[in-house]
Amino acid sequence: MQYIAPIVIGVLYALLMSFVREPHRRRLNAVMVAGAGAAYLSGGGLGGWEFAFTALVTYVAFRGLESWTWIGVGWLLHTAWDVVHHIKGDPIIPFAHTSSLGCAICDPVIALWCLCGGPSLLALARNRRGRGPSEPGPDVSRETPSPTRG
């Protein structure tokens, strides 16, 4: 369960974010990755490196205001930071020894979703069931079909 729960949490995160419409979803996720980048500051387990990491993730999050790719990169950077903290024995939640490991498992799930463009999982599910898109997209009804070549 220690390995499954973080994956479920990552999927639930993407699912909950699906209720937020674009472009607000992307911008909210940029803010979220910035907050995650500062999560270890209060513990200070890596000294001044905590400030350097927070500055780096803040820059990446700023770029993420306009780019899902940068948000995904931010979550991958946070994954690496989680691994360092787990190995060092300085978890994100001081009383939960494997909390950094859990975060290191959850974050790549979120990163993958972001690197795919942060799509609405609700819209994807509706499209698979044939209900059509829930978010506005290109108006394909006005496109003229291309003539078939014979």
Short mmCIF file of C-alpha atoms in Angstrom, two decimals:
data_model
loop_
_atom_site.label_atom_id
_atom_site.label_comp_id
_atom_site.label_asym_id
_atom_site.label_seq_id
_atom_site.Cartn_x
_atom_site.Cartn_y
_atom_site.Cartn_z
CA MET A 1 0.00 0.00 0.00
CA GLN A 2 2.97 2.28 0.61
CA TYR A 3 3.63 2.25 -3.15
CA ILE A 4 0.05 2.13 -4.44
CA ALA A 5 -1.44 4.99 -2.38
CA PRO A 6 0.91 7.66 -3.81
CA ILE A 7 -0.03 6.62 -7.35
CA VAL A 8 -3.72 6.84 -6.47
CA ILE A 9 -3.13 10.27 -4.92
CA GLY A 10 -1.42 11.47 -8.11
CA VAL A 11 -4.35 10.28 -10.23
CA LEU A 12 -6.85 11.86 -7.80
CA TYR A 13 -4.91 15.13 -8.03
CA ALA A 14 -5.25 15.11 -11.83
CA LEU A 15 -8.91 14.15 -11.55
CA LEU A 16 -9.69 16.98 -9.11
CA MET A 17 -7.79 19.44 -11.28
CA SER A 18 -10.04 18.37 -14.16
CA PHE A 19 -12.84 20.38 -12.57
CA VAL A 20 -10.85 23.57 -13.23
CA ARG A 21 -11.21 24.94 -16.74
CA GLU A 22 -8.29 26.04 -18.87
CA PRO A 23 -6.33 28.33 -18.76
CA HIS A 24 -6.95 28.48 -15.00
CA ARG A 25 -5.99 24.80 -14.63
CA ARG A 26 -2.50 25.44 -16.00
CA ARG A 27 -1.98 28.56 -13.90
CA LEU A 28 -3.22 26.86 -10.73
CA ASN A 29 -0.83 23.98 -11.35
CA ALA A 30 2.05 26.41 -11.76
CA VAL A 31 1.20 27.80 -8.32
CA MET A 32 0.93 24.27 -6.90
CA VAL A 33 4.37 23.22 -8.14
CA ALA A 34 5.83 26.45 -6.72
CA GLY A 35 4.33 25.57 -3.35
CA ALA A 36 5.67 22.04 -3.56
CA GLY A 37 9.09 23.49 -4.29
CA ALA A 38 9.02 25.31 -0.96
CA ALA A 39 7.68 22.34 1.04
CA TYR A 40 11.05 21.39 2.53
CA LEU A 41 12.05 24.92 3.57
CA SER A 42 10.73 24.63 7.10
CA GLY A 43 12.72 21.45 7.74
CA GLY A 44 15.93 22.81 6.28
CA GLY A 45 17.43 19.34 6.08
CA LEU A 46 19.77 20.32 3.26
CA GLY A 47 20.70 23.73 4.61
CA GLY A 48 21.20 26.49 2.05
CA TRP A 49 20.47 24.08 -0.77
CA GLU A 50 16.80 24.28 0.24
CA PHE A 51 16.80 27.97 -0.75
CA ALA A 52 18.58 27.27 -4.03
CA PHE A 53 16.08 24.54 -4.88
CA THR A 54 13.15 26.78 -3.99
CA ALA A 55 14.53 29.54 -6.23
CA LEU A 56 14.94 27.07 -9.11
CA VAL A 57 11.41 25.70 -8.76
CA THR A 58 10.02 29.24 -8.46
CA TYR A 59 11.60 30.08 -11.84
CA VAL A 60 10.26 26.85 -13.37
CA ALA A 61 6.80 27.54 -11.93
CA PHE A 62 6.86 31.06 -13.36
CA ARG A 63 7.59 29.60 -16.79
CA GLY A 64 4.80 27.12 -16.10
CA LEU A 65 2.24 29.91 -16.02
CA GLU A 66 2.30 29.63 -19.81
CA SER A 67 3.58 26.07 -20.35
CA TRP A 68 2.48 22.64 -19.16
CA THR A 69 5.93 21.33 -20.03
CA TRP A 70 7.58 23.58 -17.46
CA ILE A 71 5.07 22.48 -14.83
CA GLY A 72 5.92 18.85 -15.60
CA VAL A 73 9.63 19.67 -15.28
CA GLY A 74 8.90 21.28 -11.91
CA TRP A 75 7.24 18.10 -10.64
CA LEU A 76 10.17 16.01 -11.88
CA LEU A 77 12.60 18.33 -10.08
CA HIS A 78 10.54 17.93 -6.93
CA THR A 79 10.66 14.16 -7.41
CA ALA A 80 14.46 14.30 -7.43
CA TRP A 81 14.44 16.47 -4.30
CA ASP A 82 12.12 13.97 -2.60
CA VAL A 83 14.54 11.15 -3.41
CA VAL A 84 17.47 13.12 -1.94
CA HIS A 85 15.49 13.78 1.23
CA HIS A 86 14.40 10.16 1.47
CA ILE A 87 17.97 8.88 1.11
CA LYS A 88 19.27 11.43 3.61
CA GLY A 89 16.55 10.40 6.07
CA ASP A 90 15.00 13.86 6.26
CA PRO A 91 11.34 13.30 5.27
CA ILE A 92 8.92 16.02 4.20
CA ILE A 93 6.67 15.10 7.15
CA PRO A 94 9.00 14.67 10.14
CA PHE A 95 6.88 12.01 11.91
CA ALA A 96 6.27 9.95 8.74
CA HIS A 97 9.56 8.36 7.73
CA THR A 98 8.47 7.31 4.24
CA SER A 99 6.63 10.54 3.36
CA SER A 100 9.37 11.70 0.97
CA LEU A 101 9.34 8.30 -0.71
CA GLY A 102 5.58 8.56 -1.15
CA CYS A 103 5.97 12.03 -2.58
CA ALA A 104 8.69 10.75 -4.94
CA ILE A 105 6.21 8.15 -6.23
CA CYS A 106 3.25 10.55 -6.49
CA ASP A 107 5.05 13.46 -8.18
CA PRO A 108 6.01 11.65 -11.42
CA VAL A 109 2.34 10.68 -11.88
CA ILE A 110 1.43 14.36 -11.73
CA ALA A 111 4.42 15.24 -13.93
CA LEU A 112 3.32 12.77 -16.59
CA TRP A 113 -0.17 14.26 -16.61
CA CYS A 114 1.34 17.75 -16.93
CA LEU A 115 3.72 16.70 -19.70
CA CYS A 116 0.65 15.40 -21.57
CA GLY A 117 -0.78 18.92 -21.42
CA GLY A 118 -2.80 18.58 -18.20
CA PRO A 119 -5.90 17.29 -19.97
CA SER A 120 -9.25 17.08 -18.23
CA LEU A 121 -9.59 13.45 -17.19
CA LEU A 122 -13.34 14.04 -17.01
CA ALA A 123 -13.43 15.14 -20.67
CA LEU A 124 -11.29 12.16 -21.67
CA ALA A 125 -13.68 9.80 -19.90
CA ARG A 126 -16.69 11.44 -21.55
CA ASN A 127 -15.06 11.22 -24.98
CA ARG A 128 -14.40 7.51 -24.50
CA ARG A 129 -18.05 6.95 -23.66
CA GLY A 130 -19.11 8.92 -26.73
CA ARG A 131 -20.62 11.91 -24.95
CA GLY A 132 -18.43 14.45 -26.73
CA PRO A 133 -16.00 17.01 -25.36
CA SER A 134 -16.83 18.92 -22.19
CA GLU A 135 -14.39 21.73 -22.85
CA PRO A 136 -14.53 24.06 -25.82
CA GLY A 137 -12.24 23.01 -28.61
CA PRO A 138 -11.86 23.82 -32.26
CA ASP A 139 -15.11 24.09 -34.17
CA VAL A 140 -14.80 21.12 -36.48
CA SER A 141 -18.39 21.33 -37.66
CA ARG A 142 -17.45 24.02 -40.21
CA GLU A 143 -14.60 22.11 -41.74
CA THR A 144 -15.23 20.86 -45.23
CA PRO A 145 -14.43 17.23 -45.85
CA SER A 146 -11.50 16.62 -48.13
CA PRO A 147 -12.38 15.02 -51.45
CA THR A 148 -11.46 11.38 -51.79
CA ARG A 149 -8.89 10.53 -54.37
CA GLY A 150 -9.63 7.70 -56.67
#
